Amino acid sequence: MNPPPDRTKDTTPTGTDRLRKTAGFWASTIRGIGYSMFMPFAMQSRHSAKPGASPGIEHYLLQPDVPSNPVTLTITDYGPNFCTVTCFEQVEAALAHPEPADPHVRWLNVDGLNPAIVERICRHYGIHTLSAEDTLNTLQRPKIQVFEDHLQIVARQIHISGEQLRNEQISCFLFKDTLISFQEEVGDVFDPVRKRLNKSSGRFRTYKADYLLYALLDSIVDHLFPLLENYGSALEALEIEIIDHPSPHNQQQLFSIKRDLSQQRRALWPIREVLDQLCRESLTLIDEDLHSYLRDVQDHTMQILDILESYRDTASGLNDLYQSMIGNKMNETMKLLTLMASFFIPITFLAGVYGMNFEHIPELSWRYAYPVFWAICILTSSSLALFFWKNGWIGQRK
């Protein structure tokens, strides 16, 4: 990052500097318009029900144009003394996978959404067809639904995939000793959870499935902290660049950052309600000792929301700064053109007077008329330059 400019130095531009900077400004503007156009984010494919469709998952299964997306099923069985991870490509093989005899927790993670596979898993575990529909309809608002023997939690996961910001839905079903998670595609923010499960030390393996749900929600929320640090650094760099060399590309970056921050806020705001309901309601599947951990995630959520609001205000302020800097450059341009015109107006007047076709102009027949004419023009221009300089309009201000 470049150091901020030294404000103690006198940086009043001269006429030549103004002309050079003005030419550079317009050149960069033309280049920016030519090949730095605004490009929206490419959105991943979304599953959504057609308007007026029957409730449930059946209409997804009857659609012949639904592509058969590749799906990976991962089963993680863990207990106090063991942790095994097995991957499957066939849903029947995953559901038939034997469970360990020792007390354990099973985490079934599904990467990719396929209506047939979602229907088969939900039917195996007794999940309602409307809940299965909410899993496939990936435009859901984060929420929690309480059933007799399980909970359904819908959250949104924001992470960087390639060079794009991804907003992905995560659907979790919590049973007594089982947690099922459905993700739209491969790639998530749960690697820290997997690393903790692989460690033999620690207390993670001694907890039940509700603690695993907390760990996943905590990873979704805490993953935004380093992401927001990058946005904060980008805003600081943009501020320096806008002050030094404002260009249309800066405004495009600001719009992109504001869109990303708004997307994160929309995804994170409803999670507060989910965490609040998990803490306040007496749910048989959530241990009371876990409420302290969930409140900690809630505190992190509020902290991130405050940071998001601060960065959005900063982006709006930088946009105003950009408009102000562009306005200042335009004013400098108009000032320079006005000064140049002021020098030529009296000279043009004199040339116009002696360019008239009158016969009896006394100075026409005078031997020294031409050099005197140029002396008057130079004296007039010099007087104007001295007047402008004393008023601080050109050169150094006294």
Tab-separated table of C-alpha atoms in Angstrom:
chain	number	residue	atom	x	y	z
A	1	MET	CA	0.000	0.000	0.000
A	2	ASN	CA	1.354	3.447	-0.921
A	3	PRO	CA	1.987	5.843	1.997
A	4	PRO	CA	-0.462	8.759	2.334
A	5	PRO	CA	0.637	12.006	0.758
A	6	ASP	CA	2.471	14.539	2.916
A	7	ARG	CA	-0.081	17.255	3.674
A	8	THR	CA	2.590	19.661	5.019
A	9	LYS	CA	4.185	20.183	1.633
A	10	ASP	CA	2.991	22.923	-0.674
A	11	THR	CA	1.407	21.158	-3.625
A	12	THR	CA	-0.141	24.150	-5.414
A	13	PRO	CA	0.130	23.276	-9.112
A	14	THR	CA	1.572	25.638	-11.661
A	15	GLY	CA	-0.082	26.347	-14.989
A	16	THR	CA	2.038	23.718	-16.739
A	17	ASP	CA	1.223	21.144	-14.065
A	18	ARG	CA	-2.456	21.889	-14.380
A	19	LEU	CA	-2.333	21.456	-18.134
A	20	ARG	CA	-0.437	18.163	-17.852
A	21	LYS	CA	-2.749	16.788	-15.143
A	22	THR	CA	-5.826	17.872	-17.067
A	23	ALA	CA	-4.639	16.099	-20.195
A	24	GLY	CA	-3.829	12.982	-18.165
A	25	PHE	CA	-7.231	13.076	-16.475
A	26	TRP	CA	-9.152	13.168	-19.728
A	27	ALA	CA	-6.934	10.471	-21.243
A	28	SER	CA	-7.575	8.146	-18.302
A	29	THR	CA	-11.292	8.908	-18.475
A	30	ILE	CA	-11.458	7.926	-22.135
A	31	ARG	CA	-9.485	4.734	-21.478
A	32	GLY	CA	-11.740	3.907	-18.533
A	33	ILE	CA	-14.874	4.290	-20.614
A	34	GLY	CA	-13.340	2.187	-23.348
A	35	TYR	CA	-12.292	-0.950	-21.504
A	36	SER	CA	-13.197	-0.661	-17.828
A	37	MET	CA	-16.963	-1.100	-18.015
A	38	PHE	CA	-18.923	-2.366	-15.009
A	39	MET	CA	-19.185	-6.162	-14.949
A	40	PRO	CA	-21.745	-7.766	-12.610
A	41	PHE	CA	-20.968	-10.931	-10.661
A	42	ALA	CA	-21.752	-14.213	-12.370
A	43	MET	CA	-24.427	-15.867	-10.250
A	44	GLN	CA	-24.431	-19.608	-9.769
A	45	SER	CA	-27.439	-21.600	-10.929
A	46	ARG	CA	-30.368	-21.479	-8.517
A	47	HIS	CA	-33.085	-24.010	-7.813
A	48	SER	CA	-36.492	-22.432	-7.369
A	49	ALA	CA	-40.068	-23.623	-7.634
A	50	LYS	CA	-42.239	-22.376	-10.474
A	51	PRO	CA	-45.100	-20.068	-9.510
A	52	GLY	CA	-48.263	-22.047	-8.753
A	53	ALA	CA	-46.466	-25.390	-8.416
A	54	SER	CA	-47.808	-27.916	-5.940
A	55	PRO	CA	-46.148	-27.910	-2.494
A	56	GLY	CA	-43.491	-30.493	-1.835
A	57	ILE	CA	-40.657	-32.045	-3.750
A	58	GLU	CA	-42.717	-34.121	-6.183
A	59	HIS	CA	-42.820	-31.487	-8.943
A	60	TYR	CA	-38.985	-31.392	-8.929
A	61	LEU	CA	-38.884	-35.137	-9.590
A	62	LEU	CA	-41.349	-34.872	-12.489
A	63	GLN	CA	-39.471	-32.162	-14.355
A	64	PRO	CA	-37.665	-33.781	-17.309
A	65	ASP	CA	-35.413	-30.760	-17.924
A	66	VAL	CA	-33.783	-30.818	-14.496
A	67	PRO	CA	-30.069	-31.673	-15.010
A	68	SER	CA	-28.594	-34.528	-13.015
A	69	ASN	CA	-25.936	-32.655	-11.044
A	70	PRO	CA	-22.995	-34.653	-9.671
A	71	VAL	CA	-23.354	-35.218	-5.944
A	72	THR	CA	-20.762	-36.246	-3.362
A	73	LEU	CA	-21.869	-37.709	-0.043
A	74	THR	CA	-19.464	-37.663	2.881
A	75	ILE	CA	-20.134	-39.491	6.138
A	76	THR	CA	-18.084	-38.533	9.194
A	77	ASP	CA	-18.554	-40.813	12.200
A	78	TYR	CA	-16.798	-39.703	15.355
A	79	GLY	CA	-16.737	-40.437	19.046
A	80	PRO	CA	-14.408	-39.820	22.007
A	81	ASN	CA	-11.804	-42.254	20.667
A	82	PHE	CA	-12.231	-42.353	16.894
A	83	CYS	CA	-13.121	-40.383	13.759
A	84	THR	CA	-13.708	-41.963	10.336
A	85	VAL	CA	-14.499	-40.220	7.067
A	86	THR	CA	-16.034	-42.082	4.114
A	87	CYS	CA	-17.043	-40.637	0.734
A	88	PHE	CA	-19.782	-42.040	-1.509
A	89	GLU	CA	-21.126	-41.323	-4.961
A	90	GLN	CA	-24.288	-43.442	-4.606
A	91	VAL	CA	-26.925	-42.461	-2.089
A	92	GLU	CA	-27.976	-46.054	-1.383
A	93	ALA	CA	-24.437	-47.005	-0.426
A	94	ALA	CA	-24.213	-44.021	1.910
A	95	LEU	CA	-27.516	-44.797	3.624
A	96	ALA	CA	-26.513	-48.459	4.009
A	97	HIS	CA	-23.172	-47.570	5.578
A	98	PRO	CA	-23.062	-49.311	9.012
A	99	GLU	CA	-22.859	-47.182	12.130
A	100	PRO	CA	-20.158	-47.757	14.754
A	101	ALA	CA	-21.129	-49.712	17.849
A	102	ASP	CA	-19.592	-47.173	20.242
A	103	PRO	CA	-21.445	-43.943	21.154
A	104	HIS	CA	-20.946	-41.659	18.241
A	105	VAL	CA	-22.218	-38.753	16.110
A	106	ARG	CA	-22.811	-39.093	12.370
A	107	TRP	CA	-22.392	-36.124	10.060
A	108	LEU	CA	-23.792	-36.685	6.572
A	109	ASN	CA	-22.679	-33.875	4.268
A	110	VAL	CA	-24.102	-33.681	0.733
A	111	ASP	CA	-22.258	-31.525	-1.826
A	112	GLY	CA	-24.559	-30.760	-4.735
A	113	LEU	CA	-28.338	-30.719	-5.016
A	114	ASN	CA	-30.072	-33.477	-6.922
A	115	PRO	CA	-33.850	-33.802	-6.417
A	116	ALA	CA	-33.803	-37.608	-6.480
A	117	ILE	CA	-31.010	-37.842	-3.902
A	118	VAL	CA	-32.555	-35.192	-1.638
A	119	GLU	CA	-35.879	-37.027	-1.795
A	120	ARG	CA	-34.253	-40.364	-0.985
A	121	ILE	CA	-32.355	-39.015	2.046
A	122	CYS	CA	-35.371	-37.140	3.388
A	123	ARG	CA	-37.580	-40.216	3.021
A	124	HIS	CA	-34.975	-42.341	4.806
A	125	TYR	CA	-34.782	-39.994	7.810
A	126	GLY	CA	-38.469	-39.089	7.885
A	127	ILE	CA	-38.028	-35.450	6.829
A	128	HIS	CA	-41.169	-33.705	5.610
A	129	THR	CA	-41.549	-33.069	1.888
A	130	LEU	CA	-41.902	-29.312	2.478
A	131	SER	CA	-38.551	-29.307	4.246
A	132	ALA	CA	-37.061	-31.147	1.289
A	133	GLU	CA	-38.544	-28.475	-0.983
A	134	ASP	CA	-36.902	-25.761	1.118
A	135	THR	CA	-33.611	-27.582	0.630
A	136	LEU	CA	-33.918	-27.536	-3.152
A	137	ASN	CA	-35.320	-24.008	-3.311
A	138	THR	CA	-32.025	-22.206	-2.674
A	139	LEU	CA	-33.527	-18.737	-2.399
A	140	GLN	CA	-34.666	-19.305	1.177
A	141	ARG	CA	-34.255	-16.777	3.951
A	142	PRO	CA	-32.246	-18.123	6.931
A	143	LYS	CA	-34.704	-19.699	9.365
A	144	ILE	CA	-35.300	-22.489	11.871
A	145	GLN	CA	-38.187	-24.950	12.007
A	146	VAL	CA	-38.870	-27.230	14.952
A	147	PHE	CA	-40.238	-30.746	14.426
A	148	GLU	CA	-40.923	-33.557	16.832
A	149	ASP	CA	-37.638	-35.413	16.428
A	150	HIS	CA	-35.430	-32.967	14.504
A	151	LEU	CA	-34.681	-29.350	13.696
A	152	GLN	CA	-34.284	-27.743	10.308
A	153	ILE	CA	-31.868	-24.805	10.054
A	154	VAL	CA	-31.393	-22.865	6.830
A	155	ALA	CA	-28.394	-20.520	6.698
A	156	ARG	CA	-26.369	-18.769	4.036
A	157	GLN	CA	-22.655	-19.297	3.531
A	158	ILE	CA	-20.556	-16.518	1.984
A	159	HIS	CA	-17.079	-17.333	0.779
A	160	ILE	CA	-14.656	-16.619	-2.039
A	161	SER	CA	-14.610	-19.124	-4.882
A	162	GLY	CA	-12.011	-18.276	-7.489
A	163	GLU	CA	-12.267	-14.497	-7.725
A	164	GLN	CA	-15.981	-14.243	-7.048
A	165	LEU	CA	-18.048	-13.856	-3.919
A	166	ARG	CA	-20.388	-16.836	-3.534
A	167	ASN	CA	-23.640	-16.721	-1.588
A	168	GLU	CA	-24.626	-20.327	-0.995
A	169	GLN	CA	-27.484	-21.863	0.955
A	170	ILE	CA	-26.746	-24.425	3.677
A	171	SER	CA	-29.619	-26.622	4.881
A	172	CYS	CA	-29.042	-28.584	8.095
A	173	PHE	CA	-31.229	-31.216	9.787
A	174	LEU	CA	-30.335	-31.931	13.396
A	175	PHE	CA	-31.339	-35.242	14.989
A	176	LYS	CA	-30.271	-36.633	18.347
A	177	ASP	CA	-27.042	-38.225	17.131
A	178	THR	CA	-27.073	-37.216	13.442
A	179	LEU	CA	-26.548	-34.015	11.512
A	180	ILE	CA	-27.363	-33.806	7.795
A	181	SER	CA	-26.103	-30.827	5.789
A	182	PHE	CA	-26.952	-30.026	2.166
A	183	GLN	CA	-24.735	-27.667	0.164
A	184	GLU	CA	-25.297	-26.331	-3.318
A	185	GLU	CA	-21.843	-27.208	-4.601
A	186	VAL	CA	-18.419	-28.407	-3.535
A	187	GLY	CA	-16.449	-25.965	-1.409
A	188	ASP	CA	-17.268	-24.540	2.004
A	189	VAL	CA	-15.822	-22.898	5.114
A	190	PHE	CA	-15.965	-26.006	7.324
A	191	ASP	CA	-12.314	-27.066	7.055
A	192	PRO	CA	-11.518	-25.827	10.612
A	193	VAL	CA	-14.321	-28.064	11.912
A	194	ARG	CA	-12.952	-31.062	10.036
A	195	LYS	CA	-9.452	-30.415	11.395
A	196	ARG	CA	-10.773	-30.278	14.944
A	197	LEU	CA	-12.576	-33.585	14.426
A	198	ASN	CA	-9.392	-35.233	13.175
A	199	LYS	CA	-7.497	-34.259	16.324
A	200	SER	CA	-7.583	-36.852	19.070
A	201	SER	CA	-7.085	-34.174	21.707
A	202	GLY	CA	-9.779	-31.701	22.634
A	203	ARG	CA	-13.388	-32.016	23.705
A	204	PHE	CA	-15.085	-31.796	20.322
A	205	ARG	CA	-15.594	-35.538	19.961
A	206	THR	CA	-17.185	-35.805	23.405
A	207	TYR	CA	-20.080	-33.530	22.516
A	208	LYS	CA	-23.301	-34.463	20.752
A	209	ALA	CA	-24.592	-33.464	17.341
A	210	ASP	CA	-25.901	-30.106	18.627
A	211	TYR	CA	-22.304	-28.998	19.249
A	212	LEU	CA	-21.453	-29.895	15.651
A	213	LEU	CA	-24.328	-27.655	14.506
A	214	TYR	CA	-22.926	-24.843	16.634
A	215	ALA	CA	-19.454	-25.366	15.156
A	216	LEU	CA	-20.813	-25.101	11.607
A	217	LEU	CA	-22.751	-21.907	12.381
A	218	ASP	CA	-19.688	-20.493	14.121
A	219	SER	CA	-17.532	-21.212	11.047
A	220	ILE	CA	-20.065	-19.512	8.758
A	221	VAL	CA	-20.044	-16.364	10.898
A	222	ASP	CA	-16.341	-16.205	11.835
A	223	HIS	CA	-15.282	-16.769	8.234
A	224	LEU	CA	-16.537	-13.266	7.473
A	225	PHE	CA	-13.992	-11.557	9.748
A	226	PRO	CA	-10.917	-12.059	7.487
A	227	LEU	CA	-13.126	-11.379	4.479
A	228	LEU	CA	-14.152	-8.018	5.913
A	229	GLU	CA	-10.522	-7.188	6.721
A	230	ASN	CA	-9.779	-7.455	3.011
A	231	TYR	CA	-12.644	-5.096	2.231
A	232	GLY	CA	-11.340	-2.647	4.845
A	233	SER	CA	-7.866	-2.700	3.266
A	234	ALA	CA	-9.407	-2.225	-0.179
A	235	LEU	CA	-11.370	0.816	1.010
A	236	GLU	CA	-8.236	2.376	2.521
A	237	ALA	CA	-6.317	1.847	-0.719
A	238	LEU	CA	-9.226	3.279	-2.711
A	239	GLU	CA	-9.280	6.402	-0.562
A	240	ILE	CA	-5.607	7.116	-1.295
A	241	GLU	CA	-6.062	6.363	-4.993
A	242	ILE	CA	-9.129	8.597	-5.272
A	243	ILE	CA	-7.264	11.499	-3.637
A	244	ASP	CA	-4.202	11.060	-5.860
A	245	HIS	CA	-5.570	9.818	-9.188
A	246	PRO	CA	-9.377	9.533	-9.391
A	247	SER	CA	-10.646	7.511	-12.334
A	248	PRO	CA	-13.940	5.873	-13.407
A	249	HIS	CA	-12.486	2.521	-12.356
A	250	ASN	CA	-12.489	3.719	-8.725
A	251	GLN	CA	-16.215	4.335	-8.845
A	252	GLN	CA	-16.819	0.915	-10.361
A	253	GLN	CA	-14.809	-0.669	-7.527
A	254	LEU	CA	-16.867	1.242	-4.969
A	255	PHE	CA	-20.124	0.035	-6.499
A	256	SER	CA	-18.806	-3.528	-6.498
A	257	ILE	CA	-17.749	-3.307	-2.835
A	258	LYS	CA	-21.077	-1.796	-1.785
A	259	ARG	CA	-22.929	-4.581	-3.602
A	260	ASP	CA	-20.823	-7.244	-1.862
A	261	LEU	CA	-21.335	-5.661	1.554
A	262	SER	CA	-25.080	-5.439	1.004
A	263	GLN	CA	-25.148	-9.079	-0.056
A	264	GLN	CA	-23.333	-10.116	3.111
A	265	ARG	CA	-25.649	-8.051	5.272
A	266	ARG	CA	-28.761	-9.616	3.720
A	267	ALA	CA	-27.323	-13.066	4.307
A	268	LEU	CA	-26.202	-12.447	7.893
A	269	TRP	CA	-29.038	-10.347	9.293
A	270	PRO	CA	-31.636	-13.177	9.580
A	271	ILE	CA	-29.101	-15.503	11.274
A	272	ARG	CA	-29.531	-13.365	14.392
A	273	GLU	CA	-33.119	-14.567	14.635
A	274	VAL	CA	-32.062	-18.189	14.173
A	275	LEU	CA	-29.465	-17.935	16.943
A	276	ASP	CA	-31.879	-16.062	19.205
A	277	GLN	CA	-34.496	-18.780	18.799
A	278	LEU	CA	-31.932	-21.514	19.493
A	279	CYS	CA	-30.923	-19.723	22.713
A	280	ARG	CA	-34.340	-18.717	24.030
A	281	GLU	CA	-36.568	-21.685	23.268
A	282	SER	CA	-36.393	-24.883	25.288
A	283	LEU	CA	-35.435	-27.347	22.582
A	284	THR	CA	-34.848	-30.958	23.545
A	285	LEU	CA	-32.147	-31.360	20.902
A	286	ILE	CA	-30.139	-28.345	22.144
A	287	ASP	CA	-28.330	-28.791	25.439
A	288	GLU	CA	-28.648	-25.871	27.851
A	289	ASP	CA	-24.866	-25.722	28.250
A	290	LEU	CA	-24.657	-24.946	24.541
A	291	HIS	CA	-26.582	-21.677	24.928
A	292	SER	CA	-23.424	-19.846	26.039
A	293	TYR	CA	-21.653	-20.911	22.849
A	294	LEU	CA	-24.615	-19.878	20.697
A	295	ARG	CA	-24.766	-16.466	22.376
A	296	ASP	CA	-21.082	-16.062	21.554
A	297	VAL	CA	-21.876	-16.668	17.866
A	298	GLN	CA	-24.702	-14.165	18.186
A	299	ASP	CA	-22.286	-11.579	19.564
A	300	HIS	CA	-19.948	-12.190	16.634
A	301	THR	CA	-22.882	-11.756	14.278
A	302	MET	CA	-23.735	-8.374	15.769
A	303	GLN	CA	-20.082	-7.338	15.580
A	304	ILE	CA	-19.884	-8.243	11.901
A	305	LEU	CA	-23.129	-6.392	11.183
A	306	ASP	CA	-21.671	-3.286	12.823
A	307	ILE	CA	-18.536	-3.608	10.685
A	308	LEU	CA	-20.664	-4.037	7.567
A	309	GLU	CA	-22.630	-0.893	8.340
A	310	SER	CA	-19.403	1.015	8.973
A	311	TYR	CA	-17.858	-0.135	5.703
A	312	ARG	CA	-21.027	0.679	3.759
A	313	ASP	CA	-20.949	4.211	5.178
A	314	THR	CA	-17.253	4.434	4.293
A	315	ALA	CA	-17.965	3.331	0.715
A	316	SER	CA	-20.720	5.957	0.425
A	317	GLY	CA	-18.341	8.598	1.785
A	318	LEU	CA	-15.662	7.576	-0.714
A	319	ASN	CA	-18.194	7.880	-3.512
A	320	ASP	CA	-18.907	11.447	-2.372
A	321	LEU	CA	-15.138	12.041	-2.203
A	322	TYR	CA	-14.773	10.754	-5.769
A	323	GLN	CA	-17.491	13.119	-7.000
A	324	SER	CA	-15.813	15.985	-5.143
A	325	MET	CA	-12.385	15.204	-6.627
A	326	ILE	CA	-13.853	14.966	-10.124
A	327	GLY	CA	-15.624	18.275	-9.547
A	328	ASN	CA	-12.366	19.861	-8.378
A	329	LYS	CA	-10.560	18.623	-11.477
A	330	MET	CA	-13.333	20.004	-13.649
A	331	ASN	CA	-13.101	23.346	-11.841
A	332	GLU	CA	-9.334	23.406	-12.379
A	333	THR	CA	-9.894	22.704	-16.062
A	334	MET	CA	-12.427	25.501	-16.401
A	335	LYS	CA	-10.158	27.835	-14.424
A	336	LEU	CA	-7.209	27.085	-16.716
A	337	LEU	CA	-9.294	27.668	-19.842
A	338	THR	CA	-10.669	30.909	-18.409
A	339	LEU	CA	-7.168	32.169	-17.609
A	340	MET	CA	-5.958	31.336	-21.103
A	341	ALA	CA	-8.939	33.145	-22.618
A	342	SER	CA	-8.290	36.163	-20.369
A	343	PHE	CA	-4.808	36.571	-21.832
A	344	PHE	CA	-6.070	36.616	-25.418
A	345	ILE	CA	-9.188	38.763	-24.975
A	346	PRO	CA	-7.348	42.176	-24.877
A	347	ILE	CA	-4.947	41.079	-27.608
A	348	THR	CA	-7.895	40.011	-29.748
A	349	PHE	CA	-9.519	43.384	-29.109
A	350	LEU	CA	-6.433	45.279	-30.247
A	351	ALA	CA	-5.998	43.094	-33.306
A	352	GLY	CA	-9.663	43.566	-34.154
A	353	VAL	CA	-9.447	47.335	-33.927
A	354	TYR	CA	-6.467	47.565	-36.270
A	355	GLY	CA	-7.874	44.942	-38.545
A	356	MET	CA	-10.863	47.098	-39.500
A	357	ASN	CA	-10.953	48.471	-43.055
A	358	PHE	CA	-10.968	52.205	-42.249
A	359	GLU	CA	-8.783	54.491	-44.313
A	360	HIS	CA	-7.986	57.138	-41.690
A	361	ILE	CA	-6.444	55.209	-38.810
A	362	PRO	CA	-3.603	57.433	-37.529
A	363	GLU	CA	-1.286	54.605	-36.496
A	364	LEU	CA	-1.327	52.855	-39.870
A	365	SER	CA	1.140	55.244	-41.440
A	366	TRP	CA	3.354	55.496	-38.363
A	367	ARG	CA	6.792	53.883	-38.753
A	368	TYR	CA	6.900	52.360	-35.257
A	369	ALA	CA	3.242	51.272	-35.116
A	370	TYR	CA	3.960	47.521	-35.438
A	371	PRO	CA	6.560	47.217	-32.616
A	372	VAL	CA	4.427	49.487	-30.401
A	373	PHE	CA	1.439	47.244	-31.059
A	374	TRP	CA	3.406	44.187	-29.866
A	375	ALA	CA	4.740	46.097	-26.890
A	376	ILE	CA	1.195	46.962	-25.827
A	377	CYS	CA	0.119	43.300	-26.242
A	378	ILE	CA	3.062	42.044	-24.169
A	379	LEU	CA	2.540	44.704	-21.517
A	380	THR	CA	-1.167	43.877	-21.272
A	381	SER	CA	-0.503	40.146	-20.961
A	382	SER	CA	2.250	40.727	-18.398
A	383	SER	CA	-0.037	42.981	-16.351
A	384	LEU	CA	-2.742	40.309	-16.376
A	385	ALA	CA	-0.226	37.639	-15.380
A	386	LEU	CA	1.002	39.812	-12.498
A	387	PHE	CA	-2.582	40.459	-11.381
A	388	PHE	CA	-3.462	36.743	-11.479
A	389	TRP	CA	-0.286	35.833	-9.628
A	390	LYS	CA	-0.886	38.343	-6.828
A	391	ASN	CA	-4.383	36.966	-6.341
A	392	GLY	CA	-3.063	33.404	-6.161
A	393	TRP	CA	-4.838	32.236	-9.330
A	394	ILE	CA	-1.611	31.072	-10.977
A	395	GLY	CA	1.772	30.124	-9.566
A	396	GLN	CA	2.540	30.306	-5.843
A	397	ARG	CA	0.065	32.062	-3.573
A	398	LYS	CA	1.650	34.878	-1.602
